[in-house]
């Protein structure tokens, strides 16, 4: 029959080991393994005499209830969610400390409460006075939110049981929650998992939309409970540089919608402001063309965003090892691009320090950024500014070809709309409205000739 087996769970990533180790083999954190409650291991042979119930199978096309979403009142939040809150769904909201998760959710709760919905905000981190003070500063003090400071899941569920289920239930944060049914301190994997399970069950049973705030570890994953990502319907991350104003709400997993839509906000004195048209947001003040700066029409889901890529190249006199630093782009990708520029175009970066920065604290993930980065690098190396009103996009292969990318037409349309009258991209020009001058570049050497020879 069943025999208990020792197991050790990493408190940082949730991975399970059968032996205690000083370092987690999965995430590499030290001293994070802790013994978990013994798990019952069922014997190989299945005993079916216990009498399970038969389950009914259903066809896929059986009539089902239509998914009704509730708008939060924050259009950017709705957009990132794929069109609003789904009743009974569970959302995990991750993000660095101080990025604005509590602010965003307080604003969302206030918007729902003001539109006549019931919104419950449970703060496990801040006292109600603190939350109230913040609400006052943001001009939300009159919103009829139900606010409480609590950490006991039993207390929270008991209280919720005495009232009509709310439209929105915010738990800020899941790592501070505590269940007396489970061993361990708040924040441990078993506590976080158990508390989340209870709360998600409440949401599913009552149709309340649940938002769990989750802290993020150094390496960027939502702390402790990676297991939580499997339990919830939607995983969102709230990102941005704390020194910059802009915040991007991204969905990393969404059982009810696409995962490539983003919401854009600006953190201001009175809370988060929605940025409906983020195209120009990430361009720095570009009065006169500077060497090493290229504009890239990036795609975020279905939305184009123009961003500026900046490169700086410093020639080294001595034989010191040159530095390479990248902010906002993939380091490996830049190394690859430098190698291709050296191998295919005969440019030499080996004795120079190379710095690459994406303006505005933006993080580029779009593969079409290659050409803009290459243009910025070549422009910096040659110390020649690129044409001021030009955009650059295309993927670069190891052979130095410039490959077509998705959504070319949308990128060009957005660039034209914002006054960019010149575009450089893959040889096959995308159709549709475009900047008046489009130059198709087949190979990376064509780009170098263009810049060196004066475009
Ligand atoms: P907060 O929502 O507490 O972050 P999180 O819950 O993700 O830890 O945001 C706190 C930061 O936001 C804080 O550094 C100050 C800033 N902030 C503003 O700039 N303006 C505002 O109106 C508010 C409420 C916060
Ligand atoms: Mg907070």
Coordinates of C-alpha atoms and ligand atoms in Angstrom, one line a residue:
X1 CA 0.0 0.0 0.0
X2 CA 1.0 3.6 0.3
X3 CA 4.3 4.4 1.9
X4 CA 5.4 8.0 2.7
X5 CA 8.5 9.2 1.0
X6 CA 10.7 12.1 2.0
X7 CA 10.9 15.0 -0.4
X8 CA 12.5 18.4 -0.4
X9 CA 11.0 21.4 -2.2
X10 CA 13.0 24.4 -3.3
X11 CA 11.4 27.4 -1.8
X12 CA 12.6 29.6 -4.6
X13 CA 11.4 27.7 -7.7
X14 CA 9.3 24.8 -6.4
X15 CA 11.3 22.0 -7.9
X16 CA 11.3 18.8 -5.9
X17 CA 14.4 16.8 -4.9
X18 CA 14.5 13.4 -3.2
X19 CA 17.7 14.3 -1.2
X20 CA 18.6 17.4 0.7
X21 CA 21.1 19.5 -1.2
X22 CA 22.8 22.8 -0.4
X23 CA 22.0 24.1 -3.9
X24 CA 18.9 23.7 -5.9
X25 CA 19.8 21.7 -9.0
X26 CA 17.1 23.5 -10.9
X27 CA 17.4 27.2 -10.2
X28 CA 20.8 27.3 -8.6
X29 CA 19.7 29.1 -5.4
X30 CA 21.5 28.1 -2.2
X31 CA 19.9 26.9 1.0
X32 CA 16.4 26.9 -0.4
X33 CA 15.6 23.2 -0.1
X34 CA 13.2 22.4 2.7
X35 CA 11.6 19.2 3.7
X36 CA 8.0 19.1 2.5
X37 CA 5.1 17.1 4.0
X38 CA 5.6 13.4 3.0
X39 CA 3.8 12.5 -0.1
X40 CA 1.7 9.4 -0.3
X41 CA 3.0 7.2 -3.1
X42 CA 0.5 4.8 -4.5
X43 CA 1.5 1.3 -5.1
X44 CA 2.0 0.2 -8.7
X45 CA -1.2 -1.9 -8.9
X46 CA -4.4 0.2 -9.0
X47 CA -7.0 -1.0 -6.6
X48 CA -10.4 -0.3 -8.2
X49 CA -12.5 -2.0 -5.6
X50 CA -13.0 1.3 -3.8
X51 CA -15.8 2.2 -6.2
X52 CA -15.2 5.4 -8.2
X53 CA -18.0 7.1 -10.0
X54 CA -18.3 6.9 -13.8
X55 CA -17.6 10.2 -15.6
X56 CA -19.5 11.4 -18.6
X57 CA -17.8 12.2 -21.9
X58 CA -18.9 15.2 -23.9
X59 CA -18.5 16.2 -27.5
X60 CA -16.3 19.2 -28.2
X61 CA -19.2 21.0 -30.0
X62 CA -21.6 20.7 -27.2
X63 CA -23.4 24.0 -26.5
X64 CA -21.6 26.0 -23.9
X65 CA -22.0 29.3 -22.1
X66 CA -20.6 32.2 -24.0
X67 CA -17.6 33.8 -22.4
X68 CA -18.8 37.0 -20.9
X69 CA -16.0 39.4 -19.9
X70 CA -16.3 42.3 -17.6
X71 CA -14.5 45.5 -18.6
X72 CA -12.3 46.7 -15.8
X73 CA -12.6 50.4 -16.7
X74 CA -8.9 50.5 -17.6
X75 CA -8.8 50.0 -21.3
X76 CA -5.1 49.1 -21.3
X77 CA -5.6 46.4 -18.7
X78 CA -8.5 45.0 -20.6
X79 CA -6.4 44.9 -23.8
X80 CA -3.6 43.0 -22.0
X81 CA -6.2 40.6 -20.7
X82 CA -7.6 40.0 -24.2
X83 CA -10.8 42.0 -23.6
X84 CA -11.6 42.2 -19.9
X85 CA -11.9 40.1 -16.8
X86 CA -13.4 36.6 -17.2
X87 CA -15.7 35.8 -14.2
X88 CA -14.3 33.0 -12.1
X89 CA -10.8 33.3 -13.6
X90 CA -7.6 33.5 -11.6
X91 CA -4.9 35.9 -12.6
X92 CA -1.4 35.9 -11.3
X93 CA 0.2 39.4 -11.4
X94 CA 4.0 39.4 -11.2
X95 CA 6.4 42.2 -11.2
X96 CA 9.4 43.7 -9.4
X97 CA 8.8 45.4 -6.0
X98 CA 7.8 49.0 -6.5
X99 CA 6.9 48.7 -10.1
X100 CA 3.2 49.6 -9.5
X101 CA 1.3 46.4 -9.0
X102 CA -0.6 47.6 -6.0
X103 CA -1.3 50.9 -7.7
X104 CA -2.6 49.3 -10.8
X105 CA -4.9 46.9 -8.9
X106 CA -6.2 49.6 -6.6
X107 CA -7.1 51.7 -9.6
X108 CA -8.8 48.7 -11.2
X109 CA -10.7 47.9 -8.1
X110 CA -11.8 51.6 -7.8
X111 CA -12.9 51.6 -11.5
X112 CA -15.0 48.5 -11.0
X113 CA -16.5 49.8 -7.7
X114 CA -17.4 53.1 -9.3
X115 CA -19.2 51.4 -12.1
X116 CA -21.4 49.6 -9.7
X117 CA -19.5 46.3 -9.3
X118 CA -18.3 44.9 -6.0
X119 CA -14.5 45.0 -5.6
X120 CA -12.6 43.6 -2.6
X121 CA -9.0 44.5 -2.0
X122 CA -7.2 42.5 0.6
X123 CA -3.8 43.9 1.5
X124 CA -1.4 41.5 3.2
X125 CA 1.5 43.9 2.9
X126 CA 0.3 47.4 3.7
X127 CA -2.0 48.6 6.5
X128 CA -5.4 49.9 5.4
X129 CA -4.2 53.4 6.4
X130 CA -1.4 53.2 3.9
X131 CA -3.7 52.1 1.1
X132 CA -6.2 54.8 2.0
X133 CA -3.5 57.4 1.9
X134 CA -2.5 56.2 -1.6
X135 CA -6.1 56.2 -2.8
X136 CA -6.5 59.7 -1.5
X137 CA -3.4 60.9 -3.4
X138 CA -4.8 59.2 -6.6
X139 CA -8.2 60.8 -6.1
X140 CA -9.9 57.4 -5.6
X141 CA -10.9 57.8 -1.9
X142 CA -14.6 58.0 -2.8
X143 CA -14.7 54.7 -4.7
X144 CA -16.7 52.2 -2.7
X145 CA -14.0 49.5 -2.5
X146 CA -14.2 46.9 0.2
X147 CA -10.7 47.3 1.7
X148 CA -9.1 45.1 4.4
X149 CA -5.7 44.2 5.7
X150 CA -5.6 40.5 6.3
X151 CA -3.4 37.5 5.8
X152 CA -5.4 34.5 7.0
X153 CA -7.0 32.8 4.1
X154 CA -9.5 31.2 6.5
X155 CA -10.6 34.6 7.8
X156 CA -10.8 36.0 4.2
X157 CA -12.9 33.1 2.9
X158 CA -15.2 33.2 6.0
X159 CA -15.8 36.9 5.5
X160 CA -16.4 36.5 1.7
X161 CA -18.8 33.6 2.5
X162 CA -21.1 36.1 4.4
X163 CA -21.5 38.4 1.4
X164 CA -22.4 38.3 -2.3
X165 CA -19.4 37.3 -4.3
X166 CA -17.5 40.3 -5.6
X167 CA -16.8 41.0 -9.3
X168 CA -13.1 41.4 -8.4
X169 CA -11.1 40.0 -5.6
X170 CA -7.5 41.3 -5.2
X171 CA -5.1 39.5 -3.0
X172 CA -1.9 41.6 -2.5
X173 CA 0.2 39.5 -2.2
X174 CA -0.1 35.7 -2.3
X175 CA 3.2 35.4 -0.5
X176 CA 1.9 37.1 2.6
X177 CA -1.2 34.8 2.9
X178 CA -1.3 32.1 5.5
X179 CA -3.5 29.1 6.0
X180 CA -3.6 27.3 9.3
X181 CA -4.4 24.1 7.6
X182 CA -1.0 23.9 6.1
X183 CA 2.4 23.7 7.8
X184 CA 5.2 26.2 7.1
X185 CA 5.6 29.9 7.3
X186 CA 3.9 32.3 4.9
X187 CA 5.7 32.5 1.6
X188 CA 6.9 28.9 1.5
X189 CA 5.9 26.8 -1.5
X190 CA 3.4 24.7 0.4
X191 CA 1.7 27.7 2.0
X192 CA 1.6 29.7 -1.3
X193 CA 0.3 26.7 -3.2
X194 CA -2.3 25.9 -0.5
X195 CA -3.6 29.4 -0.1
X196 CA -3.8 29.9 -3.9
X197 CA -5.7 26.7 -4.2
X198 CA -8.3 27.7 -1.6
X199 CA -8.7 31.2 -3.2
X200 CA -8.9 29.8 -6.7
X201 CA -11.5 27.3 -5.6
X202 CA -13.5 30.2 -4.2
X203 CA -13.2 32.1 -7.4
X204 CA -14.3 29.1 -9.6
X205 CA -17.3 28.4 -7.3
X206 CA -18.6 31.9 -7.1
X207 CA -17.6 33.5 -10.4
X208 CA -15.5 36.2 -8.8
X209 CA -12.4 37.2 -10.8
X210 CA -9.4 36.7 -8.6
X211 CA -6.1 38.6 -9.0
X212 CA -3.1 37.3 -7.0
X213 CA -0.1 39.5 -6.7
X214 CA 3.1 37.6 -6.8
X215 CA 6.6 38.8 -6.1
X216 CA 9.3 38.3 -8.6
X217 CA 12.8 36.8 -7.9
X218 CA 16.1 38.1 -9.0
X219 CA 16.0 36.0 -12.2
X220 CA 12.7 37.4 -13.2
X221 CA 10.4 34.4 -12.5
X222 CA 7.4 34.8 -10.2
X223 CA 8.9 33.9 -6.8
X224 CA 8.5 30.7 -5.0
X225 CA 5.6 29.2 -6.7
X226 CA 6.4 28.5 -10.3
X227 CA 3.7 25.9 -9.5
X228 CA 1.2 28.8 -9.3
X229 CA 1.7 29.5 -13.0
X230 CA 0.0 26.1 -13.7
X231 CA -2.8 26.7 -11.3
X232 CA -4.0 30.1 -12.6
X233 CA -5.7 30.9 -15.9
X234 CA -3.7 34.0 -16.7
X235 CA -0.2 35.0 -15.8
X236 CA 0.7 38.7 -16.3
X237 CA 3.8 40.6 -15.7
X238 CA 4.1 44.2 -15.0
X239 CA 7.4 45.5 -16.3
X240 CA 9.4 48.6 -16.7
X241 CA 12.5 50.4 -15.4
X242 CA 11.9 52.0 -12.1
X243 CA 13.9 55.0 -13.2
X244 CA 11.6 55.4 -16.2
X245 CA 8.0 56.4 -16.2
X246 CA 6.7 53.7 -18.5
X247 CA 5.2 50.4 -17.5
X248 CA 4.1 47.6 -19.7
X249 CA 1.6 45.0 -18.7
X250 CA 2.2 41.8 -20.6
X251 CA 0.3 38.5 -20.4
X252 CA 2.6 35.5 -20.4
X253 CA -0.1 32.9 -20.3
X254 CA -3.8 33.4 -21.0
X255 CA -6.4 30.7 -21.2
X256 CA -8.9 33.1 -22.6
X257 CA -7.0 35.2 -25.1
X258 CA -3.8 35.9 -27.0
X259 CA -0.6 36.4 -25.1
X260 CA 1.1 39.0 -27.2
X261 CA -1.0 42.0 -26.4
X262 CA 0.4 44.6 -24.0
X263 CA -1.1 47.4 -22.0
X264 CA 1.0 50.6 -21.6
X265 CA 0.9 52.9 -18.7
X266 CA 2.8 55.9 -17.4
X267 CA 3.5 56.2 -13.6
X268 CA 2.6 59.7 -12.7
X269 CA 2.1 61.7 -9.5
X270 CA -1.5 60.6 -9.2
X271 CA -1.1 56.9 -10.1
X272 CA -0.9 55.1 -13.4
X273 CA -2.1 56.8 -16.6
X274 CA -3.1 54.8 -19.6
X275 CA -1.1 55.4 -22.7
X276 CA -3.5 54.6 -25.6
X277 CA -1.0 55.4 -28.4
X278 CA 2.4 54.3 -27.3
X279 CA 4.1 54.6 -30.8
X280 CA 6.2 57.5 -30.0
X281 CA 6.8 56.8 -26.4
X282 CA 10.1 55.2 -26.6
X283 CA 11.7 57.6 -29.0
X284 CA 14.1 59.9 -27.2
X285 CA 14.2 63.6 -28.1
X286 CA 15.5 63.4 -31.6
X287 CA 16.0 67.0 -32.8
X288 CA 19.0 66.3 -34.9
X289 CA 20.3 63.1 -36.3
X290 CA 23.1 61.5 -34.3
X291 CA 25.4 58.8 -35.3
X292 CA 24.5 55.5 -33.8
X293 CA 20.8 56.0 -33.5
X294 CA 18.2 54.1 -35.5
X295 CA 14.5 53.9 -35.3
X296 CA 12.8 50.5 -35.3
X297 CA 9.1 49.9 -35.9
X298 CA 8.6 47.1 -33.4
X299 CA 5.4 45.0 -33.0
X300 CA 3.8 44.3 -29.7
X301 CA 1.1 41.9 -30.4
X302 CA -1.0 43.6 -32.9
X303 CA 0.3 47.0 -32.0
X304 CA 3.2 48.8 -33.6
X305 CA 5.6 50.8 -31.4
X306 CA 8.4 52.9 -32.6
X307 CA 11.6 52.6 -30.6
X308 CA 15.0 54.1 -30.8
X309 CA 18.1 51.8 -30.8
X310 CA 21.3 53.6 -29.8
X311 CA 24.8 52.3 -30.3
X312 CA 28.1 53.6 -29.0
X313 CA 31.5 52.4 -30.2
X314 CA 34.7 53.3 -28.4
X315 CA 38.0 52.4 -30.0
X316 CA 40.6 51.1 -27.6
X317 CA 44.2 52.0 -28.0
X318 CA 45.7 49.3 -25.9
X319 CA 45.1 45.6 -26.2
X320 CA 42.7 45.5 -23.2
X321 CA 39.6 43.3 -23.6
X322 CA 36.9 45.4 -24.9
X323 CA 33.6 45.6 -23.1
X324 CA 30.2 44.8 -24.6
X325 CA 27.1 45.9 -22.8
X326 CA 23.5 45.7 -23.9
X327 CA 20.5 47.2 -22.3
X328 CA 17.0 46.3 -23.6
X329 CA 18.1 43.6 -26.1
X330 CA 19.5 40.1 -26.1
X331 CA 23.3 40.0 -25.5
X332 CA 23.8 36.8 -27.5
X333 CA 21.9 38.3 -30.4
X334 CA 24.2 41.3 -30.4
X335 CA 27.3 39.1 -30.3
X336 CA 25.9 37.2 -33.3
X337 CA 25.2 40.4 -35.2
X338 CA 28.7 41.7 -34.5
X339 CA 30.1 38.5 -35.8
X340 CA 28.0 38.6 -39.0
X341 CA 29.1 42.3 -39.6
X342 CA 32.7 41.2 -39.2
X343 CA 32.5 38.1 -41.3
X344 CA 30.2 39.2 -44.1
X345 CA 31.0 43.0 -44.3
X346 CA 34.6 43.1 -43.2
X347 CA 33.9 45.6 -40.4
X348 CA 36.1 45.2 -37.3
X349 CA 34.6 45.6 -33.9
X350 CA 37.2 43.4 -32.1
X351 CA 39.3 46.2 -30.7
X352 CA 36.4 48.4 -29.8
X353 CA 34.0 48.6 -26.9
X354 CA 30.4 48.2 -28.0
X355 CA 27.4 49.6 -26.1
X356 CA 23.9 49.1 -27.2
X357 CA 20.8 50.7 -25.5
X358 CA 17.2 50.7 -26.3
X359 CA 15.7 54.1 -25.4
X360 CA 13.0 54.6 -22.8
X361 CA 13.6 51.5 -20.8
X362 CA 12.0 49.4 -23.5
X363 CA 12.9 45.7 -23.9
X364 CA 13.0 44.5 -27.5
X365 CA 12.1 40.9 -28.2
X366 CA 11.0 41.3 -31.8
X367 CA 13.5 39.5 -34.2
X368 CA 12.9 42.2 -36.8
X369 CA 15.1 44.5 -34.7
X370 CA 18.3 43.0 -36.2
X371 CA 18.4 45.5 -39.1
X372 CA 17.9 48.5 -36.9
X373 CA 20.6 47.3 -34.5
X374 CA 22.9 46.7 -37.4
X375 CA 22.2 50.1 -38.8
X376 CA 22.9 51.7 -35.4
X377 CA 26.1 49.8 -35.0
X378 CA 27.4 50.6 -38.5
X379 CA 26.4 54.3 -38.1
X380 CA 28.2 54.5 -34.8
X381 CA 31.3 52.8 -36.2
X382 CA 31.4 55.1 -39.3
X383 CA 30.4 58.1 -37.1
X384 CA 27.8 58.9 -39.7
X385 CA 24.2 59.8 -38.7
X386 CA 21.4 57.9 -40.4
X387 CA 18.7 59.8 -42.2
X388 CA 16.6 61.5 -39.6
X389 CA 13.2 60.3 -40.8
X390 CA 14.0 56.7 -41.5
X391 CA 13.0 53.4 -39.9
X392 CA 14.8 50.1 -40.2
X393 CA 13.5 46.6 -39.8
X394 CA 14.3 43.0 -40.9
X395 CA 15.9 39.9 -39.5
X396 CA 19.5 39.2 -40.3
X397 CA 20.7 35.6 -40.9
X398 CA 24.1 34.2 -40.2
X399 CA 24.8 34.4 -43.9
X400 CA 24.1 38.1 -43.8
X401 CA 20.8 38.0 -45.7
X402 CA 18.1 40.3 -44.6
X403 CA 15.0 38.2 -44.1
X404 CA 11.4 39.3 -44.4
X405 CA 9.5 39.6 -41.1
X406 CA 5.8 39.5 -40.1
X407 CA 3.6 42.6 -40.1
X408 CA 5.7 44.6 -42.5
X409 CA 2.8 46.6 -43.8
X410 CA 1.6 47.6 -40.3
X411 CA 5.1 48.7 -39.3
X412 CA 5.4 50.9 -42.4
X413 CA 1.9 52.3 -42.0
X414 CA 2.7 53.3 -38.4
X415 CA 6.0 54.9 -39.4
X416 CA 4.3 56.8 -42.2
X417 CA 1.7 58.0 -39.8
X418 CA 4.3 59.4 -37.5
X419 CA 6.1 61.3 -40.2
X420 CA 8.9 58.9 -41.1
X421 CA 9.2 59.2 -44.9
X422 CA 11.9 56.6 -45.5
X423 CA 12.1 53.0 -44.6
X424 CA 14.8 50.3 -45.0
X425 CA 13.8 46.7 -44.9
X426 CA 13.9 43.3 -46.6
X427 CA 14.2 43.2 -50.4
X428 CA 10.5 42.3 -50.9
X429 CA 8.7 45.5 -50.0
X430 CA 5.5 44.8 -47.9
X431 CA 2.3 46.1 -49.6
X432 CA 0.0 48.8 -48.3
X433 CA 0.5 52.4 -47.3
X434 CA 4.2 53.1 -46.8
X435 CA 6.7 55.8 -46.3
X436 CA 7.2 57.5 -49.6
X437 CA 10.7 56.0 -50.0
X438 CA 11.2 52.3 -49.3
X439 CA 14.6 50.7 -49.9
X440 CA 14.7 46.9 -50.0
X441 CA 18.1 45.6 -48.8
X442 CA 19.0 42.0 -49.7
X443 CA 22.2 41.5 -47.8
X444 CA 23.9 43.2 -44.9
X445 CA 26.8 44.5 -47.1
X446 CA 24.0 46.5 -49.0
X447 CA 23.2 48.2 -45.6
X448 CA 26.9 49.0 -45.0
X449 CA 27.3 50.5 -48.5
X450 CA 24.2 52.5 -48.0
X451 CA 25.4 54.0 -44.7
X452 CA 29.0 54.4 -45.5
X453 CA 28.3 55.9 -48.9
X454 CA 25.6 58.2 -47.4
X455 CA 22.0 57.0 -47.8
Ligands
LIG1 P1 3.4 50.1 -5.8 O1 2.1 50.0 -6.5 O2 3.4 50.1 -4.4 O3 4.3 48.9 -6.3 P2 4.3 47.3 -6.1 O4 3.0 47.0 -5.5 O5 4.5 46.7 -7.4 O6 5.4 47.0 -5.2 O7 4.1 51.3 -6.5 C1 5.0 52.0 -5.7 C2 5.8 53.0 -6.6 O8 5.0 53.8 -7.4 C3 6.5 53.9 -5.6 O9 7.9 53.8 -5.9 C4 6.0 55.3 -5.9 C5 5.3 55.1 -7.2 N1 4.0 55.9 -7.3 C6 4.0 57.0 -8.1 O10 4.9 57.5 -8.7 N2 2.8 57.7 -8.2 C7 1.7 57.3 -7.5 O11 0.6 57.9 -7.6 C8 1.8 56.1 -6.8 C9 0.6 55.6 -6.0 C10 2.9 55.4 -6.7
LIG2 MG1 2.6 46.3 -3.5

